[in-house]
Short mmCIF file of C-alpha atoms and ligand atoms in Angstrom, two decimals:
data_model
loop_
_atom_site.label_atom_id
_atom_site.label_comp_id
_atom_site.label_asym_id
_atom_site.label_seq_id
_atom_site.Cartn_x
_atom_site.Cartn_y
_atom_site.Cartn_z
CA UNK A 21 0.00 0.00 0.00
CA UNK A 22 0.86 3.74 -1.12
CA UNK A 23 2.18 5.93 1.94
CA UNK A 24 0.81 9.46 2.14
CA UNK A 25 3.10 11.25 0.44
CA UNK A 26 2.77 14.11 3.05
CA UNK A 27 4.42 16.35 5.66
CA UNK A 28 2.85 16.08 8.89
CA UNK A 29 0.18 18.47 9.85
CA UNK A 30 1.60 21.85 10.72
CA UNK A 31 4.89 21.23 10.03
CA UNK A 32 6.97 22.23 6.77
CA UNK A 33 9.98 22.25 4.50
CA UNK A 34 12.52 24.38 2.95
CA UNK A 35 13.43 23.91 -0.12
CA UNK A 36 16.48 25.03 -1.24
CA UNK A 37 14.88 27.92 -3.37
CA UNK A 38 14.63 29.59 0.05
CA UNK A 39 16.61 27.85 1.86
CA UNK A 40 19.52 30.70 1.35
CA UNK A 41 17.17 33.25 3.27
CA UNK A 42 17.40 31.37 6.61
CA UNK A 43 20.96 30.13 6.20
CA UNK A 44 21.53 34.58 5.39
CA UNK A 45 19.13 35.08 8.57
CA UNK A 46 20.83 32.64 10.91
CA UNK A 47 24.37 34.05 10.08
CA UNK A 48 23.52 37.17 10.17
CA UNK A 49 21.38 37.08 13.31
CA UNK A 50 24.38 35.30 14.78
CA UNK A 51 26.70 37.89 13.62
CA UNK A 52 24.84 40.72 15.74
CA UNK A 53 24.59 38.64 18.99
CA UNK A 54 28.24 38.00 19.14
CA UNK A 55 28.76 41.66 18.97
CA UNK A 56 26.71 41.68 21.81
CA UNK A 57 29.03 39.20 23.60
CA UNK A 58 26.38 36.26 23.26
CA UNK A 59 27.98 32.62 22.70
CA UNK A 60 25.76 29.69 20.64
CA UNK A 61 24.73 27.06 22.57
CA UNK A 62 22.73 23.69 20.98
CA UNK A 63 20.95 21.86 23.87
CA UNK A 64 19.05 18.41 22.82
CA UNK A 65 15.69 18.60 20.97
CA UNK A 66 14.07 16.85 23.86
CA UNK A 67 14.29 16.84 27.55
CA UNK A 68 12.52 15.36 30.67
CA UNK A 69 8.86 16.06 31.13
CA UNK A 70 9.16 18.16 34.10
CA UNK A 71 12.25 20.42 32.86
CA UNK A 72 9.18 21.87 31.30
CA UNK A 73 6.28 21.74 33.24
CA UNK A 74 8.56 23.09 36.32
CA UNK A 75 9.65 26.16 33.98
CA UNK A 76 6.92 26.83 31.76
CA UNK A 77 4.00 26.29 34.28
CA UNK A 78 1.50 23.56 34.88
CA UNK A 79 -1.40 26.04 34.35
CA UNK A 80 0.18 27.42 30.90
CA UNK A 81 -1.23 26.89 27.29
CA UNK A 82 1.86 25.69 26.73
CA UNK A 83 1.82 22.67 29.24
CA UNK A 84 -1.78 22.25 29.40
CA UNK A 85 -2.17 21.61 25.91
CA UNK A 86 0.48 21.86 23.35
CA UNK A 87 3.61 19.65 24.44
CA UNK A 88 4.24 16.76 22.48
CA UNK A 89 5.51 14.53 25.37
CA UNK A 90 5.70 10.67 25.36
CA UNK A 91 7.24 8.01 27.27
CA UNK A 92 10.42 6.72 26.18
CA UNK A 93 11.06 2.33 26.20
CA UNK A 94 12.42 3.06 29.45
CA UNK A 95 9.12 4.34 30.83
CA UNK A 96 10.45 7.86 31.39
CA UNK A 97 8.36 10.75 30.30
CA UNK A 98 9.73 13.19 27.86
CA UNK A 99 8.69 15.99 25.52
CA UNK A 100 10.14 17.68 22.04
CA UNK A 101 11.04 21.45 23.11
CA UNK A 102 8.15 23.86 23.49
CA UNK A 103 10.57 26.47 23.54
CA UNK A 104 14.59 27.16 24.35
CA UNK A 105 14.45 28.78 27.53
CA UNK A 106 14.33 25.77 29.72
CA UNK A 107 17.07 23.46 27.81
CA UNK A 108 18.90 26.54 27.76
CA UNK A 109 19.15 26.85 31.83
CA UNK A 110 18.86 23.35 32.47
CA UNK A 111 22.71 23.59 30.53
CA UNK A 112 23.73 26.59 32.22
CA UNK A 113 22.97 24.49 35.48
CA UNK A 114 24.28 21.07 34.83
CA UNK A 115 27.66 22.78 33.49
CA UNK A 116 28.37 24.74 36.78
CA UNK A 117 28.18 27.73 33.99
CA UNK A 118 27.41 29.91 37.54
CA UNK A 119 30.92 29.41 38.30
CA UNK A 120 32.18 31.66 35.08
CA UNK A 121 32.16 35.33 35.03
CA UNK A 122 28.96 36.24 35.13
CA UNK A 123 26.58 37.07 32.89
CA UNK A 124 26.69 34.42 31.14
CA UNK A 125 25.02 35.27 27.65
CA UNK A 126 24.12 32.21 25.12
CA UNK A 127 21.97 32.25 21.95
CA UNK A 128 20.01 29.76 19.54
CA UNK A 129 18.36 28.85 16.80
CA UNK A 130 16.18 25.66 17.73
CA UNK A 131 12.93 24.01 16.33
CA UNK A 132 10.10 23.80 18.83
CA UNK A 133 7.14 21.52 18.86
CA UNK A 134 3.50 22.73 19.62
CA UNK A 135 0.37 21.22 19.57
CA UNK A 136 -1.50 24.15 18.10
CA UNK A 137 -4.26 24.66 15.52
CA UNK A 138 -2.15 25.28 12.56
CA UNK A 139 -2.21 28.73 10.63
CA UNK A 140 -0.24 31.44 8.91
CA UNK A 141 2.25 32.34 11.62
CA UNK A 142 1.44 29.40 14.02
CA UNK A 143 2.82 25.95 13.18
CA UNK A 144 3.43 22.91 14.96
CA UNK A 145 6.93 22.46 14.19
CA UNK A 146 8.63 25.97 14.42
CA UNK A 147 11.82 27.69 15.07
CA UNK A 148 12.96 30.18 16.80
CA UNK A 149 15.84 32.49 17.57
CA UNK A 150 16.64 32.88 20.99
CA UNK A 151 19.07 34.47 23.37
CA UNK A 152 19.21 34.80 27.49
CA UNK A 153 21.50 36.63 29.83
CA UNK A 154 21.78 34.59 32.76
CA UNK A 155 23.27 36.00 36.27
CA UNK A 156 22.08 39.73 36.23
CA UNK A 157 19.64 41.65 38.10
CA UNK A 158 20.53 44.76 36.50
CA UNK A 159 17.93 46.58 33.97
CA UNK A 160 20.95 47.97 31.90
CA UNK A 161 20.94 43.89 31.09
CA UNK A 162 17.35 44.25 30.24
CA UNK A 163 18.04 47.45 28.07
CA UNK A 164 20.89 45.67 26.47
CA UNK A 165 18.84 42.20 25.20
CA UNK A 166 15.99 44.51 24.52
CA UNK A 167 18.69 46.06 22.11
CA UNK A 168 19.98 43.21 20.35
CA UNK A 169 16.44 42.15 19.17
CA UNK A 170 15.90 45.39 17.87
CA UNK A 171 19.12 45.85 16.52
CA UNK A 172 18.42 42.64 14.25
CA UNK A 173 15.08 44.15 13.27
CA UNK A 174 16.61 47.23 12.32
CA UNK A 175 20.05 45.23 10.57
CA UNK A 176 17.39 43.74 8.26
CA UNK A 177 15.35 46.85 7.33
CA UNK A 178 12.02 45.86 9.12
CA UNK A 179 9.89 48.89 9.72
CA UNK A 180 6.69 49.58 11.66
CA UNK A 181 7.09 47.43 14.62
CA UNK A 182 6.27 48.21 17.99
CA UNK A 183 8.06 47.39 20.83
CA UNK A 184 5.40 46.80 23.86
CA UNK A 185 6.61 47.00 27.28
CA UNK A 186 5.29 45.95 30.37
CA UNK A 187 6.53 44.99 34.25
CA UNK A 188 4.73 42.13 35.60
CA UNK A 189 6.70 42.16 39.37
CA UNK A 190 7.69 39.97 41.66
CA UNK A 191 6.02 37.24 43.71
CA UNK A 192 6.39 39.64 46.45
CA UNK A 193 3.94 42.38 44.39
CA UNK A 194 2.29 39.92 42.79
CA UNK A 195 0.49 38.64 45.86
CA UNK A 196 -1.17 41.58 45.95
CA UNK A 197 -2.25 42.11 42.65
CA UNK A 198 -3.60 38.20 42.41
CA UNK A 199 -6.26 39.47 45.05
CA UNK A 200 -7.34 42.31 42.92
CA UNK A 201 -7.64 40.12 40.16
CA UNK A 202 -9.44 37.41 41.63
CA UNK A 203 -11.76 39.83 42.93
CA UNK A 204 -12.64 41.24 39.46
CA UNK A 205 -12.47 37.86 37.77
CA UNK A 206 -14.72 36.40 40.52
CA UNK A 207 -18.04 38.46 39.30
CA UNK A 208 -17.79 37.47 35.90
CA UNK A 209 -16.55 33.85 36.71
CA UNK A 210 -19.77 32.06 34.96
CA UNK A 211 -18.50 33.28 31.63
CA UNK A 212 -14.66 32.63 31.45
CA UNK A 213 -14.02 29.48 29.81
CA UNK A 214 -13.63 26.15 31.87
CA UNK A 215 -9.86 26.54 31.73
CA UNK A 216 -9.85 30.21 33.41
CA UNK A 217 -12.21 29.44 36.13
CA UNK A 218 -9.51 26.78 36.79
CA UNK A 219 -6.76 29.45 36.64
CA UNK A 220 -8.64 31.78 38.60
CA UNK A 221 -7.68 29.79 41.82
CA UNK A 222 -4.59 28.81 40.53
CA UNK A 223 -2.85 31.40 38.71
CA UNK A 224 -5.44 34.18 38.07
CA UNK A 225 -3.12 36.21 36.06
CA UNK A 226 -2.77 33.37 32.96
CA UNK A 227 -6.71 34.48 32.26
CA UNK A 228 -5.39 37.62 30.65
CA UNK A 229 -3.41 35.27 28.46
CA UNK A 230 -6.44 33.48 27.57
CA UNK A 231 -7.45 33.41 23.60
CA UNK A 232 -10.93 32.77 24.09
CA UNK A 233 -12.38 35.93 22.86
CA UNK A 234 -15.20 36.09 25.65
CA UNK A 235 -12.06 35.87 28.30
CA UNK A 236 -10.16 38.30 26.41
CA UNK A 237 -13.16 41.10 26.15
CA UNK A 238 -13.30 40.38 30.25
CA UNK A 239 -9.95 41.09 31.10
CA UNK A 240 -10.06 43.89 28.93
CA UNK A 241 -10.78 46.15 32.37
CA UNK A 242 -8.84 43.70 34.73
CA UNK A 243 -6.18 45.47 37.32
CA UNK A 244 -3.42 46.46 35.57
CA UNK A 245 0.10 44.85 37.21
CA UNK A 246 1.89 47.98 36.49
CA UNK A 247 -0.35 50.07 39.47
CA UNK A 248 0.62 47.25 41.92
CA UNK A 249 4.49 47.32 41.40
CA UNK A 250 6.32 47.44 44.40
CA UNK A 251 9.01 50.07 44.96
CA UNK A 252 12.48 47.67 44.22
CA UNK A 253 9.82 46.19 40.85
CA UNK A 254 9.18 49.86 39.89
CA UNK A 255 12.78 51.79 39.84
CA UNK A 256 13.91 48.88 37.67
CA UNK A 257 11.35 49.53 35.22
CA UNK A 258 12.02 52.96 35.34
CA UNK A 259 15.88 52.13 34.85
CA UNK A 260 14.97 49.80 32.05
CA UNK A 261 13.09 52.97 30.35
CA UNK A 262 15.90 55.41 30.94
CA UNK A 263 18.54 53.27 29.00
CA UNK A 264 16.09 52.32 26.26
CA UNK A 265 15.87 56.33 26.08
CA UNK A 266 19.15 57.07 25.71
CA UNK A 267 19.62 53.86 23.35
CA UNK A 268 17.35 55.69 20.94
CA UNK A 269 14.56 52.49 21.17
CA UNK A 270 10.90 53.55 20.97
CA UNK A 271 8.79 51.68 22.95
CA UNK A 272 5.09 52.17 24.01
CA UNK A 273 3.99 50.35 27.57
CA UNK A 274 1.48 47.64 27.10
CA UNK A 275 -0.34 46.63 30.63
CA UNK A 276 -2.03 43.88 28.99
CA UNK A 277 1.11 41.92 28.21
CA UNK A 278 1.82 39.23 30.81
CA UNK A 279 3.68 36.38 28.37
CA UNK A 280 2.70 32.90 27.66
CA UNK A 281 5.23 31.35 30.16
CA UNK A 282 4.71 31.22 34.38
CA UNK A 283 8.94 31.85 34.62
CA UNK A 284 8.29 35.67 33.89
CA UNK A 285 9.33 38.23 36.43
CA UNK A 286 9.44 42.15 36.06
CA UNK A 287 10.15 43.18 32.31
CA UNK A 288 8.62 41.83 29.70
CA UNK A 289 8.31 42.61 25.74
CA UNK A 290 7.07 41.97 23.10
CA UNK A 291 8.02 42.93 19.23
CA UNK A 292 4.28 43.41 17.69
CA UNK A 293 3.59 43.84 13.99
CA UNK A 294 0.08 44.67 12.02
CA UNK A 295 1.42 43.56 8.52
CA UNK A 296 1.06 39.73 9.02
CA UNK A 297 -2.16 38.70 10.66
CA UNK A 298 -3.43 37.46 13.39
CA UNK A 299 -0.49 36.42 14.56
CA UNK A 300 1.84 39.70 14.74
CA UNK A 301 4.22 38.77 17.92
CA UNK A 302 7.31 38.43 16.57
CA UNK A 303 9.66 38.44 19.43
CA UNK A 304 8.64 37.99 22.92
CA UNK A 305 10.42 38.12 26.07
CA UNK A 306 11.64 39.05 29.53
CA UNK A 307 13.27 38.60 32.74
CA UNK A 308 12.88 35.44 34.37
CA UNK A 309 14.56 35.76 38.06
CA UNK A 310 13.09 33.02 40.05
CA UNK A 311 13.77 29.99 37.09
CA UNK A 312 16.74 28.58 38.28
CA UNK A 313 15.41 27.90 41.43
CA UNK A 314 12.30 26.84 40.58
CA UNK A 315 14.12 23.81 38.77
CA UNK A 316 16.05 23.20 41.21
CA UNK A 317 19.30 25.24 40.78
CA UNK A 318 21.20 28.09 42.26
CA UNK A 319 19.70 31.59 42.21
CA UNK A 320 20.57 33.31 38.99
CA UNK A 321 18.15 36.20 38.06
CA UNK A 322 18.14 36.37 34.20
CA UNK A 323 16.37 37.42 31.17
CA UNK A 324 15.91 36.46 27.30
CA UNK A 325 13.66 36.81 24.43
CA UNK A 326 12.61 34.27 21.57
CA UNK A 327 12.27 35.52 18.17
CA UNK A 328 9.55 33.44 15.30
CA UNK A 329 11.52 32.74 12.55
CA UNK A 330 8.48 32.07 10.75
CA UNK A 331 6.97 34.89 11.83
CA UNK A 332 10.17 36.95 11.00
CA UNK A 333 10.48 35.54 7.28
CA UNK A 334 6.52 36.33 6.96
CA UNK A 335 7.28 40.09 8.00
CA UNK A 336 10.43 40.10 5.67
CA UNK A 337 8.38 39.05 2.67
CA UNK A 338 5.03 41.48 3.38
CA UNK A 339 7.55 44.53 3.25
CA UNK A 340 9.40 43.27 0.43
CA UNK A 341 12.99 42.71 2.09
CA UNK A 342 15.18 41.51 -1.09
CA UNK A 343 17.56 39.15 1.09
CA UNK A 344 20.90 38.69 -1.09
CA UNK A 345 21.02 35.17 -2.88
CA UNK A 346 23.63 33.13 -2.92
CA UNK A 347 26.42 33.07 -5.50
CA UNK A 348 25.61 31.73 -8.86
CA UNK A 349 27.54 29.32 -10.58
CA UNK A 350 30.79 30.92 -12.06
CA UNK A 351 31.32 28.19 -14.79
CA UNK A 352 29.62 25.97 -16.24
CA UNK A 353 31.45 23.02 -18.53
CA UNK A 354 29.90 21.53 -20.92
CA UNK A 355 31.40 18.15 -22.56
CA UNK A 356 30.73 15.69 -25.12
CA UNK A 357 32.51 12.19 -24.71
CA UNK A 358 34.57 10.54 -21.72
CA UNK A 359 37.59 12.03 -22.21
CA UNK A 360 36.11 15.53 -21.77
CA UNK A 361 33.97 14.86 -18.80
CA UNK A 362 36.93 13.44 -17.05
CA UNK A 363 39.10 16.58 -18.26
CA UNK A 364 36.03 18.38 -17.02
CA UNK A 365 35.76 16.66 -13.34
CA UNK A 366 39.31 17.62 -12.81
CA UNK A 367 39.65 21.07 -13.60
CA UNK A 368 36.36 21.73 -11.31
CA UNK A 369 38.09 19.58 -8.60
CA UNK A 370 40.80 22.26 -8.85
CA UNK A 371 38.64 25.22 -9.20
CA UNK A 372 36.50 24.46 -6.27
CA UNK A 373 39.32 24.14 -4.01
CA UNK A 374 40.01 27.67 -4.84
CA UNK A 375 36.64 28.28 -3.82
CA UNK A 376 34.92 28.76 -7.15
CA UNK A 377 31.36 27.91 -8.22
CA UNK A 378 31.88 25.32 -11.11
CA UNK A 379 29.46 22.71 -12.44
CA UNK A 380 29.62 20.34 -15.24
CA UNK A 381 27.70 17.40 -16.82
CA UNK A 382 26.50 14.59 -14.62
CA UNK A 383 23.38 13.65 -15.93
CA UNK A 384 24.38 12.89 -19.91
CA UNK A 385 22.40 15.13 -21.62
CA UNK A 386 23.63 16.06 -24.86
CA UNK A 387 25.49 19.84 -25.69
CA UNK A 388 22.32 21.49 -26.34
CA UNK A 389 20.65 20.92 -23.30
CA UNK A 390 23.73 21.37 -21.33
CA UNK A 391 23.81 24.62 -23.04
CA UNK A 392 20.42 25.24 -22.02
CA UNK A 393 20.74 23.99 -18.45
CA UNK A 394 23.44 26.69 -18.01
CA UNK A 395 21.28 29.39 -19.14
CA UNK A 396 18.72 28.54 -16.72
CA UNK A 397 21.15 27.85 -13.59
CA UNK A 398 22.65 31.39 -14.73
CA UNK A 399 26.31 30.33 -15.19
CA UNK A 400 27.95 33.60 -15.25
CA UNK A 401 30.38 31.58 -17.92
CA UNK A 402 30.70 28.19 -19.98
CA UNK A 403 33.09 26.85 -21.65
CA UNK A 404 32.54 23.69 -24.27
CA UNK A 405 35.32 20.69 -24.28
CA UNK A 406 34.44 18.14 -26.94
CA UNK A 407 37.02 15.62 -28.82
CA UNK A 408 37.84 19.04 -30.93
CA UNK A 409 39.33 20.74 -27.58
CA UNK A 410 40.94 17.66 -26.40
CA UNK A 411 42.74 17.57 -29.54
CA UNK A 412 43.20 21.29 -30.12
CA UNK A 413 44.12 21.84 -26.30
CA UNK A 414 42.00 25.04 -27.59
CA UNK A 415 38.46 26.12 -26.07
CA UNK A 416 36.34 28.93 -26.02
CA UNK A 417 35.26 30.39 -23.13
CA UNK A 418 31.90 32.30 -23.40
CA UNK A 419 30.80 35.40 -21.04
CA UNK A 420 27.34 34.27 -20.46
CA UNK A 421 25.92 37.91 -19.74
CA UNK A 422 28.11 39.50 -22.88
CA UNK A 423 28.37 36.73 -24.76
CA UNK A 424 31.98 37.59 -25.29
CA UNK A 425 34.39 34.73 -26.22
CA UNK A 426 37.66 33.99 -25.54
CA UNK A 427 40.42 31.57 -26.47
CA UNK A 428 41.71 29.96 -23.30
CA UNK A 429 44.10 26.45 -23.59
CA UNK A 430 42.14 23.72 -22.17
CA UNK A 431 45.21 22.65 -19.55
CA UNK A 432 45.04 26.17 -17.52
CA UNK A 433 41.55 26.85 -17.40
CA UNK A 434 41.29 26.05 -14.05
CA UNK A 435 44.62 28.32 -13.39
CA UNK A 436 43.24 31.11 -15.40
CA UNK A 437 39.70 31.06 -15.54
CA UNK A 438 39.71 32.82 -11.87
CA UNK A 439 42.17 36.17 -13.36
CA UNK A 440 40.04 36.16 -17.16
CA UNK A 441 36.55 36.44 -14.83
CA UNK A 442 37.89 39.05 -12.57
CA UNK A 443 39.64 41.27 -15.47
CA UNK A 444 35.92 41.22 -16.64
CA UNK A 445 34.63 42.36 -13.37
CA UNK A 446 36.62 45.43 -13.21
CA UNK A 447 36.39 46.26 -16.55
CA UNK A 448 32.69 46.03 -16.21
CA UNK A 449 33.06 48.16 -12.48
CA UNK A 450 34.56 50.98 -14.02
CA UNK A 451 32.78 51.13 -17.00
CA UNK A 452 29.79 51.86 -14.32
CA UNK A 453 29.52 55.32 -13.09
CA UNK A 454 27.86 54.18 -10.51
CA UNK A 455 30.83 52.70 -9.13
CA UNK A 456 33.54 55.37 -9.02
CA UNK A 457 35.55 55.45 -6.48
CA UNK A 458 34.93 51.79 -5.57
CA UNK A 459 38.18 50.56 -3.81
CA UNK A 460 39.63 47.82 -7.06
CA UNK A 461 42.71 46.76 -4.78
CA UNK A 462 40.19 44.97 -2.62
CA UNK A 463 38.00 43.40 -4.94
CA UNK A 464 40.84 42.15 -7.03
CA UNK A 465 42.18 40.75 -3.58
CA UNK A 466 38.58 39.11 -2.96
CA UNK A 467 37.10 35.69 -3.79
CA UNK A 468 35.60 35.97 -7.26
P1 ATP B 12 1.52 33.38 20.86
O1 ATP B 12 0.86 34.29 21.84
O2 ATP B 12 1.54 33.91 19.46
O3 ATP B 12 1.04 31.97 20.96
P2 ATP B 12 3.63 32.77 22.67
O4 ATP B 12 3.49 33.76 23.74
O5 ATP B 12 3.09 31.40 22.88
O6 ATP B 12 3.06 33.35 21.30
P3 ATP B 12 6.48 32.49 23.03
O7 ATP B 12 6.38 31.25 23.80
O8 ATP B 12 6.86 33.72 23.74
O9 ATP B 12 5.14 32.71 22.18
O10 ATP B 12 7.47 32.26 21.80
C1 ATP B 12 8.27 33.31 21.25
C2 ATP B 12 7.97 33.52 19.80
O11 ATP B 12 7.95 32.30 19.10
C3 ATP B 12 6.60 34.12 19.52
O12 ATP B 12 6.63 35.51 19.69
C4 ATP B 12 6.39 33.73 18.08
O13 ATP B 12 7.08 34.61 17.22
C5 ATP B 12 7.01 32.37 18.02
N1 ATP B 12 5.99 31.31 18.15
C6 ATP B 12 5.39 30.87 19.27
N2 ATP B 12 4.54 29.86 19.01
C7 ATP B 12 4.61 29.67 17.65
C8 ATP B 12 3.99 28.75 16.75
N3 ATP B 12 3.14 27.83 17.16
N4 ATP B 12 4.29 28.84 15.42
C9 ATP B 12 5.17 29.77 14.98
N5 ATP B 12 5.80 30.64 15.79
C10 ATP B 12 5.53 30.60 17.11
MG1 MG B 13 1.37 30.38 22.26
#
């Protein structure tokens, strides 16, 4: 019997048609962090049940309903990532990374696995960028991550995002404003959902996280967290506000944002956009103080931020963001016979370990086709070796783009090939105005 031929439900490929737009956002995302003194760090794809439900929250969307978790053959429970925060501290723990200078500042890129109803902007397998600061309690840390995400926003061109703002306290606090909100939440209790009057004892502040558009349009009016800050939760959101002032980073404050996660303490952000639906968070994050403990580990007050790369690419293509494609191929060698495609296989042995782009005939096809493949691939040149060129030790070698042609000996193409394309390069440079003054010395001394 036929398989389904398939991907699973809410999950998806890349082909490599766009493939080169992640690879170009991962390195360049990566780039920026390092500036910002942030080292990669790859933790497993799946972890121990509880890493999650300890961090995340047992009365979260997240852990109520969206973690793919099974038991292993051993019997033990585990669960695909929800998200890298977690795997990301769990490390920082089990390494004794507290014993390093601190902070300690790591990044990621890392699938993630939620059960969620599938739509533009919310899949089931997704990935995300991520990056925490772990061991500081200052806000200039807060001001600082807050900075990177919006540096990479800005790096890439993305306009007309908001960055929302919000302090959601301490426990301390907290207390406090539970009580006001179970006492709102309390006279309207016979219309939030059966999940919310559950949270309402439990965790009373998850309701204004609630999707369920009757819950939502309830906690429209709710307390707001912000008017029950306590003095130490207030001056650091005040601090955090200073330095994002002097960093020149707009921001508006947004009571109503209290994050999906429980680990959330004091800051928290969100990067919101209106050009791509329903679902328009791009990056969300925050300080998480009290995680390390509450798994088990030394405290470490800390922060981070997770970044859609779905979402992101979805933003980068509704405002048009060109990113740069890869190279093309730089020659393309067509044969006819053995001899030729073995002459051909070893002069693009030695041009690719110079680093060149060079293709030639693997599938048979006959000169015509080749011919036609390489217009389509868009070989910048091709040159033809047949039994004429083998005997000859003469080829041509054809400026795809000109269609200029030029002798070259069939023995020290792949020694001169590299000097003929770049004397065509400048020649073409400074035949462009729009190039004057462009520094020659340095693209002569660069890869072709
Ligand atoms: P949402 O409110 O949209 O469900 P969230 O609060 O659950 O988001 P986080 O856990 O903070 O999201 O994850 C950080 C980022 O990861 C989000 O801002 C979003 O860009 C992305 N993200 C979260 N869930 C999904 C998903 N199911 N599919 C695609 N991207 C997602
Ligand atoms: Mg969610």
């Amino acid at each position: 019997m036929a398989i389904d031929i398939q991907a699973v439900k809410g999950t998806q490929d890349t082909l490599p048609r766009d493939s080169y737009k992640i690879r170009f956002l991962e390195q360049t995302i990566a780039d920026i962090a390092i500036k910002y003194g942030f080292g990669e760090i790859r933790t497993p794809v799946f972890e121990y049940t509880e890493l999650f439900s300890r961090s995340v929250g047992s009365t979260t969307d997240v852990v109520q309903k969206e973690m793919y978790t099974f038991e292993d053959r051993a019997g033990r429970s585990i669960t695909l990532r929800p998200e890298g925060t977690a795997g990301a501290m769990r490390a920082f723990l089990e390494h004794g990374l507290y014993n390093e200078p601190m902070p300690q500042k790591v990044f990621y890129f890392t699938s993630c696995y939620r059960y969620e109803k599938p739509q533009a902007g919310r899949l089931r397998e997704f990935h995300q960028f991520g990056a925490e600061s772990f061991g500081t309690e200052s806000p200039a840390a807060d001001a600082e991550i807050i900075g990177l995400a919006n540096e990479v926003f800005d790096f890439l061109g993305i306009k007309n995002l908001s960055l929302q703002l919000n302090s959601i306290g301490c426990p301390q606090c907290r207390e406090k404003y539970h009580r006001a909100l179970k006492d709102y939440f309390k006279i309207e209790q016979s219309e939030l959902c059966g999940t919310c009057v559950d949270r309402l004892q439990k965790n009373p502040m998850r309701i204004l996280d609630c999707k369920s558009p009757v819950c939502s349009q309830i906690a429209k009016d709710a307390p707001k967290m912000i008017d029950y800050l306590c003095e130490a939760c207030n001056d650091h959101f005040d601090i955090v506000q200073k330095y994002l002032k002097e960093m020149c980073i707009e921001y508006e404050i947004n009571p109503s944002i209290v994050r999906g996660l429980d680990y959330y303490t004091k800051t928290v952000f969100e990067f919101v956009s209106d050009e791509i639906g329903a679902q328009g968070t791009v990056c969300g994050g925050g300080r998480y103080d009290g995680l390390a403990e509450e798994i088990g580990g030394v405290h470490t007050p800390s922060l981070g931020f997770a970044m859609g790369m779905e979402r992101l690419m979805l933003l980068i293509d509704a405002q048009n963001i060109e990113l740069p494609r890869e190279e093309n191929c730089n020659l393309y060698i067509a044969t006819t016979g053995e001899k030729a495609s073995l002459k051909a296989a070893q002069i693009a042995a030695d041009l690719r370990s110079e680093g060149v782009f060079v293709l030639f005939d693997v599938v048979g096809r006959s000169i015509k086709a080749q011919m036609k493949y390489a217009g389509k691939i868009g070989a910048l040149y091709t040159v033809v070796i047949g039994d004429d060129e083998i005997k000859s030790g003469q080829a041509k070698l054809k400026n795809m783009e000109t269609g200029d042609l030029q002798d070259i000996k069939v023995e020290s193409i792949a020694d001169d090939f590299s000097s003929i394309a770049m004397q065509d390069t400048v020649e073409k440079l400074s035949l462009d105005s729009n190039f004057d003054g462009i520094d020659l010395g340095s693209l002569l001394g660069g890869n072709l």
